[in-house]
Short mmCIF file of C-alpha atoms in Angstrom, two decimals:
data_model
loop_
_atom_site.label_atom_id
_atom_site.label_comp_id
_atom_site.label_asym_id
_atom_site.label_seq_id
_atom_site.Cartn_x
_atom_site.Cartn_y
_atom_site.Cartn_z
CA MET A 222 28.03 -72.53 -22.84
CA LYS A 223 28.42 -72.18 -26.60
CA ALA A 224 31.67 -73.26 -28.21
CA VAL A 225 32.97 -73.73 -31.75
CA ARG A 226 34.18 -77.30 -32.18
CA LEU A 227 35.75 -79.46 -34.87
CA HIS A 228 34.56 -83.08 -34.81
CA THR A 229 36.71 -84.49 -37.63
CA TYR A 230 39.99 -83.38 -39.16
CA ASP A 231 39.38 -80.91 -41.98
CA GLY A 232 35.66 -81.05 -41.25
CA PRO A 233 33.14 -78.24 -40.79
CA LEU A 234 33.11 -76.12 -37.66
CA ALA A 235 30.12 -76.78 -35.43
CA PHE A 236 28.38 -74.65 -32.80
CA ASP A 237 27.93 -76.88 -29.77
CA VAL A 238 26.50 -76.35 -26.32
CA ILE A 239 28.92 -77.85 -23.81
CA PRO A 240 29.30 -77.63 -20.02
CA LEU A 241 30.91 -74.58 -18.47
CA PRO A 242 34.57 -75.32 -17.57
CA VAL A 243 35.13 -76.36 -13.97
CA ILE A 244 38.28 -74.59 -12.82
CA ALA A 245 40.92 -76.20 -10.66
CA ASP A 246 42.03 -74.47 -7.48
CA ASN A 247 45.00 -72.93 -9.32
CA GLU A 248 43.01 -71.71 -12.34
CA VAL A 249 41.03 -68.67 -13.40
CA LEU A 250 37.76 -68.73 -15.36
CA VAL A 251 37.68 -66.05 -18.06
CA LYS A 252 34.51 -64.90 -19.81
CA ILE A 253 35.78 -64.48 -23.37
CA GLN A 254 35.02 -61.20 -25.09
CA SER A 255 37.07 -61.66 -28.27
CA THR A 256 39.47 -64.14 -29.82
CA ALA A 257 41.48 -64.27 -33.06
CA ILE A 258 42.17 -66.78 -35.83
CA ASN A 259 45.77 -67.81 -36.41
CA HIS A 260 47.36 -69.85 -39.17
CA LEU A 261 48.17 -72.48 -36.53
CA ASP A 262 44.45 -73.04 -35.96
CA LEU A 263 44.05 -73.88 -39.65
CA VAL A 264 47.06 -76.21 -39.64
CA GLU A 265 45.86 -78.07 -36.55
CA ALA A 266 42.33 -78.43 -37.94
CA SER A 267 43.55 -79.74 -41.29
CA GLY A 268 45.40 -82.67 -39.75
CA VAL A 269 48.28 -82.34 -42.23
CA ALA A 270 50.75 -81.92 -39.37
CA ARG A 271 49.01 -83.98 -36.73
CA LYS A 272 52.27 -85.54 -35.52
CA ALA A 273 53.71 -82.11 -34.74
CA PHE A 274 50.40 -80.51 -33.71
CA PRO A 275 48.12 -83.24 -32.33
CA ILE A 276 44.60 -82.35 -31.18
CA ASP A 277 41.93 -84.31 -29.35
CA LEU A 278 38.61 -84.39 -31.19
CA PRO A 279 36.13 -82.84 -30.72
CA TRP A 280 38.40 -79.81 -30.50
CA THR A 281 37.83 -76.10 -29.91
CA PRO A 282 40.27 -73.79 -31.75
CA GLY A 283 41.65 -70.55 -30.39
CA HIS A 284 45.09 -69.68 -29.03
CA GLU A 285 44.60 -66.06 -27.92
CA PHE A 286 41.81 -64.10 -26.33
CA SER A 287 40.67 -61.13 -24.31
CA GLY A 288 38.00 -61.16 -21.66
CA VAL A 289 36.95 -60.56 -18.09
CA VAL A 290 37.83 -62.69 -15.08
CA GLU A 291 34.66 -64.49 -13.98
CA ARG A 292 35.94 -66.68 -11.16
CA VAL A 293 39.26 -67.30 -9.37
CA GLY A 294 40.35 -70.61 -7.83
CA LYS A 295 41.28 -70.55 -4.15
CA ASP A 296 44.97 -71.11 -4.90
CA ALA A 297 45.16 -68.70 -7.85
CA SER A 298 46.48 -65.20 -7.21
CA GLY A 299 46.99 -61.92 -9.00
CA PHE A 300 43.47 -61.50 -10.38
CA ALA A 301 39.97 -60.81 -9.14
CA PRO A 302 36.52 -61.17 -10.70
CA GLY A 303 35.86 -58.29 -13.08
CA ASP A 304 39.50 -57.79 -14.12
CA PRO A 305 39.91 -57.22 -17.89
CA VAL A 306 42.67 -59.52 -19.18
CA PHE A 307 44.22 -60.94 -22.33
CA GLY A 308 46.48 -63.87 -22.97
CA ASN A 309 47.33 -67.21 -24.56
CA SER A 310 45.80 -70.66 -24.40
CA THR A 311 46.86 -74.01 -25.81
CA SER A 312 43.42 -74.06 -27.50
CA GLY A 313 39.78 -73.50 -26.61
CA ALA A 314 39.32 -69.74 -27.00
CA PHE A 315 36.52 -70.01 -29.57
CA ALA A 316 34.07 -70.32 -26.70
CA GLU A 317 32.18 -68.24 -24.17
CA TYR A 318 34.37 -69.25 -21.23
CA LEU A 319 37.89 -70.58 -20.79
CA ALA A 320 39.79 -71.96 -17.81
CA VAL A 321 43.45 -70.88 -17.69
CA LYS A 322 46.36 -70.66 -15.31
CA PRO A 323 47.08 -67.15 -14.00
CA ALA A 324 50.48 -67.29 -15.75
CA ALA A 325 48.67 -67.35 -19.11
CA ILE A 326 47.07 -63.91 -18.71
CA VAL A 327 47.97 -60.31 -17.94
CA GLY A 328 45.92 -57.17 -17.49
CA LYS A 329 44.43 -55.83 -20.71
CA PRO A 330 45.87 -52.46 -21.82
CA LEU A 331 43.23 -49.90 -20.92
CA ASN A 332 43.58 -48.06 -24.23
CA LEU A 333 42.76 -51.16 -26.27
CA SER A 334 39.35 -52.56 -27.06
CA PHE A 335 38.75 -56.23 -26.37
CA ASP A 336 38.90 -56.84 -30.14
CA GLU A 337 42.30 -55.15 -30.39
CA ALA A 338 43.66 -56.92 -27.31
CA ALA A 339 42.65 -60.34 -28.63
CA SER A 340 44.74 -59.77 -31.76
CA VAL A 341 47.99 -59.28 -29.84
CA PRO A 342 49.31 -62.25 -27.80
CA VAL A 343 50.31 -64.78 -30.46
CA ALA A 344 51.52 -62.41 -33.18
CA ALA A 345 53.39 -59.98 -30.95
CA GLN A 346 55.16 -62.62 -28.86
CA THR A 347 56.07 -64.62 -31.97
CA ALA A 348 57.61 -61.51 -33.51
CA TRP A 349 59.57 -60.63 -30.37
CA GLN A 350 60.94 -64.11 -29.81
CA GLY A 351 61.68 -64.56 -33.51
CA ILE A 352 63.85 -61.50 -33.93
CA PHE A 353 65.39 -61.17 -30.47
CA THR A 354 65.39 -64.58 -28.74
CA HIS A 355 66.27 -66.57 -31.88
CA GLY A 356 67.56 -63.90 -34.27
CA HIS A 357 69.67 -62.07 -31.67
CA LEU A 358 68.97 -58.75 -33.41
CA GLN A 359 70.99 -55.84 -32.06
CA THR A 360 71.02 -52.08 -32.46
CA GLY A 361 72.69 -51.03 -35.72
CA GLN A 362 72.13 -54.35 -37.48
CA THR A 363 70.01 -54.94 -40.57
CA ILE A 364 67.07 -57.33 -40.65
CA LEU A 365 65.12 -58.65 -43.63
CA ILE A 366 61.53 -59.58 -42.78
CA HIS A 367 59.61 -61.68 -45.29
CA GLY A 368 55.86 -61.16 -45.11
CA GLY A 369 56.21 -57.95 -43.16
CA ALA A 370 52.63 -56.83 -43.73
CA GLY A 371 51.19 -59.91 -42.00
CA ALA A 372 50.16 -59.89 -38.37
CA VAL A 373 53.47 -61.28 -37.05
CA GLY A 374 55.55 -59.34 -39.57
CA ALA A 375 54.03 -56.00 -38.62
CA TYR A 376 55.01 -56.46 -34.98
CA ALA A 377 58.48 -57.57 -36.05
CA VAL A 378 58.86 -54.38 -38.11
CA GLN A 379 57.87 -52.26 -35.12
CA PHE A 380 60.08 -54.09 -32.62
CA ALA A 381 63.10 -54.05 -34.92
CA ALA A 382 62.71 -50.36 -35.76
CA ARG A 383 62.41 -49.41 -32.10
CA ALA A 384 65.51 -51.47 -31.33
CA GLY A 385 67.51 -49.28 -33.70
CA ALA A 386 67.87 -51.78 -36.55
CA THR A 387 67.60 -51.06 -40.26
CA VAL A 388 64.42 -52.80 -41.37
CA VAL A 389 64.00 -54.19 -44.90
CA VAL A 390 60.70 -55.88 -45.73
CA THR A 391 59.38 -57.97 -48.58
CA ALA A 392 55.67 -57.43 -49.15
CA SER A 393 53.16 -56.30 -51.73
CA GLY A 394 53.91 -52.83 -53.04
CA ASP A 395 50.37 -51.88 -52.01
CA ASP A 396 51.51 -52.12 -48.38
CA GLU A 397 54.59 -49.90 -48.70
CA ALA A 398 53.00 -46.80 -47.11
CA TYR A 399 51.63 -48.86 -44.21
CA LEU A 400 54.95 -50.58 -43.56
CA LYS A 401 56.97 -47.39 -43.67
CA ALA A 402 54.49 -45.79 -41.28
CA ILE A 403 55.25 -48.48 -38.69
CA GLY A 404 59.02 -48.36 -39.08
CA ALA A 405 60.24 -50.10 -42.23
CA ASN A 406 63.19 -48.39 -43.92
CA ARG A 407 62.73 -50.16 -47.24
CA VAL A 408 59.99 -52.25 -48.83
CA ILE A 409 60.79 -54.64 -51.69
CA ASP A 410 57.75 -55.62 -53.74
CA TYR A 411 58.01 -59.40 -54.05
CA ARG A 412 55.73 -59.35 -57.11
CA THR A 413 58.06 -57.23 -59.22
CA SER A 414 61.54 -57.66 -57.72
CA LYS A 415 63.83 -60.34 -56.33
CA PHE A 416 65.15 -59.33 -52.94
CA GLU A 417 68.48 -61.11 -53.50
CA THR A 418 69.24 -58.87 -56.48
CA GLU A 419 67.84 -55.72 -54.85
CA LEU A 420 69.99 -55.94 -51.72
CA ALA A 421 73.46 -54.53 -52.36
CA ASP A 422 74.60 -55.30 -48.80
CA LYS A 423 73.99 -58.48 -46.85
CA VAL A 424 71.85 -58.54 -43.72
CA ASP A 425 72.43 -59.79 -40.18
CA VAL A 426 69.05 -61.45 -39.63
CA VAL A 427 66.34 -62.88 -41.85
CA PHE A 428 62.93 -63.44 -40.25
CA ASP A 429 61.06 -65.70 -42.64
CA LEU A 430 57.27 -65.82 -42.44
CA ILE A 431 56.80 -67.14 -45.99
CA GLY A 432 58.91 -70.28 -46.44
CA GLY A 433 59.44 -72.27 -49.61
CA ASP A 434 61.65 -70.76 -52.28
CA THR A 435 61.76 -67.47 -50.39
CA GLN A 436 63.54 -69.17 -47.51
CA GLN A 437 65.98 -70.96 -49.79
CA ARG A 438 66.97 -67.72 -51.54
CA SER A 439 67.43 -65.98 -48.20
CA PHE A 440 70.73 -67.76 -47.53
CA GLN A 441 72.24 -65.66 -50.33
CA VAL A 442 71.69 -62.37 -48.50
CA LEU A 443 72.89 -63.33 -45.01
CA LYS A 444 76.24 -62.27 -43.62
CA LYS A 445 78.56 -64.95 -42.26
CA GLY A 446 77.47 -65.62 -38.70
CA GLY A 447 73.98 -64.30 -39.41
CA HIS A 448 70.70 -65.84 -38.34
CA LEU A 449 67.81 -67.18 -40.41
CA VAL A 450 64.71 -67.65 -38.26
CA ALA A 451 61.59 -69.25 -39.71
CA ALA A 452 58.17 -69.40 -38.11
CA ASN A 453 56.42 -71.81 -40.46
CA GLN A 454 58.80 -74.47 -41.76
CA PRO A 455 62.10 -76.16 -40.82
CA VAL A 456 65.36 -74.57 -41.98
CA SER A 457 67.86 -76.71 -43.88
CA GLN A 458 70.81 -77.22 -41.56
CA GLU A 459 72.97 -78.28 -44.51
CA GLU A 460 72.32 -74.96 -46.26
CA ALA A 461 72.88 -73.03 -43.06
CA ALA A 462 76.25 -74.72 -42.49
CA LYS A 463 77.25 -74.18 -46.13
CA HIS A 464 76.62 -70.43 -45.80
CA GLY A 465 78.12 -70.10 -42.32
CA VAL A 466 74.88 -69.01 -40.66
CA THR A 467 72.47 -70.42 -38.08
CA GLY A 468 69.05 -71.63 -39.16
CA THR A 469 66.19 -72.02 -36.68
CA MET A 470 62.54 -72.91 -36.92
CA MET A 471 61.01 -71.28 -33.89
CA ASN A 472 58.01 -72.25 -31.82
CA LEU A 473 56.28 -69.68 -29.67
CA THR A 474 56.83 -70.03 -25.95
CA PRO A 475 54.14 -67.84 -24.36
CA SER A 476 55.38 -65.73 -21.48
CA ALA A 477 53.30 -63.60 -19.13
CA GLU A 478 56.40 -61.50 -18.41
CA LEU A 479 56.89 -60.79 -22.12
CA LEU A 480 53.19 -60.17 -22.73
CA GLY A 481 53.22 -57.73 -19.82
CA ARG A 482 56.09 -55.82 -21.42
CA ILE A 483 54.19 -55.76 -24.71
CA ALA A 484 51.11 -54.49 -22.87
CA THR A 485 53.16 -51.59 -21.50
CA MET A 486 54.38 -50.71 -25.00
CA LEU A 487 50.81 -50.76 -26.25
CA GLU A 488 49.62 -48.54 -23.42
CA ASP A 489 52.29 -45.89 -23.92
CA GLY A 490 51.92 -45.80 -27.71
CA ARG A 491 55.24 -47.39 -28.68
CA LEU A 492 53.40 -50.24 -30.38
CA ARG A 493 50.21 -50.36 -32.39
CA THR A 494 47.78 -53.13 -33.18
CA ASP A 495 46.23 -53.92 -36.56
CA VAL A 496 42.81 -55.53 -36.63
CA ALA A 497 41.75 -56.27 -40.21
CA THR A 498 38.23 -57.60 -39.74
CA VAL A 499 35.92 -58.40 -36.84
CA TYR A 500 33.35 -61.18 -37.21
CA ALA A 501 30.72 -62.32 -34.75
CA LEU A 502 31.47 -65.76 -33.35
CA ALA A 503 28.32 -66.96 -35.11
CA ASP A 504 30.04 -66.11 -38.41
CA VAL A 505 33.14 -68.17 -37.63
CA ALA A 506 32.77 -70.30 -40.78
CA GLN A 507 32.95 -67.19 -42.98
CA ALA A 508 35.91 -65.80 -41.02
CA TRP A 509 37.69 -69.17 -41.16
CA SER A 510 37.23 -69.39 -44.93
CA ALA A 511 38.46 -65.82 -45.44
CA MET A 512 41.54 -66.53 -43.34
CA ALA A 513 42.26 -69.69 -45.33
CA GLY A 514 41.97 -67.84 -48.63
CA GLY A 515 39.05 -69.76 -50.11
CA PRO A 516 36.58 -70.38 -51.56
CA ALA A 517 36.85 -67.62 -54.16
CA SER A 518 34.04 -65.56 -52.67
CA ALA A 519 35.73 -65.53 -49.28
CA ALA A 520 39.22 -65.07 -50.73
CA LYS A 521 38.18 -61.67 -52.03
CA THR A 522 37.59 -60.57 -48.45
CA ARG A 523 40.86 -61.91 -47.05
CA PRO A 524 42.72 -58.96 -45.47
CA ARG A 525 46.11 -57.92 -46.80
CA HIS A 526 47.35 -57.27 -43.30
CA GLY A 527 46.08 -57.37 -39.75
CA LYS A 528 44.34 -60.01 -37.65
CA VAL A 529 40.95 -61.61 -38.16
CA VAL A 530 39.11 -61.30 -34.85
CA LEU A 531 36.02 -63.09 -33.57
CA ARG A 532 33.80 -61.19 -31.16
CA VAL A 533 32.41 -63.68 -28.67
CA ALA A 534 30.51 -61.58 -26.15
#
């Protein structure tokens, strides 16, 4: 089969022909239809955080996918050949086939294309766990989401709004109409305003998808006992203690039960996907460069919001 592989840290992506995965008795072989690029793929490939995110070279990226069940191991249950599915993988989804445990996949929502379904698992579950599992968001509370127009942020906006929270978002002013359409109550343009001076009342939860100075300034707007949850960098425990809040850097824990609940919300229209661009797998280098924001020619095509999807089949 064909697979995209990285042979050296921060090196070029290669198209290799490798053997078809041999599934164990408790695994399912999925013929990949689509996959998506995540920031984690870029971090892992760069090697800058290899202690936290080690990979074995040569390595195939890809943490989420949609596809069709090709083969089922004799001890695997719940799926049959031909079933459309989507789910998470530790890596390896930039390929034509992938072996996974049944617990890693659920049935694909029938109203979603394979491209749309592939954009969901990582971003949607990260958003859910960030604001509810770690942020403990409740009805009637106020949440501030940094980077709300990004793939994870957009799901967080939708989940928080449907939970009955007041949703404040920092984003580009160009995305205000989009964010309000999916549930944001207020959008603060980070290019022209400082959120800490714009917010008259403090918030219960901050979901930080930006980091850096944005995270540091966020302590100023949290209520005592509030929660600061970050998805991309550690939170200073000294600052958290000084402000009387909790600070957590979350890691996604994929859950078939949660993904199944998300699938139901997608099917009944309570949740919407956002696919920015679809590339053929053969154009993975262009898609990778656009996602990373460079070189300049590719940066111009980097989407403001939504997922970058690779169509495999």
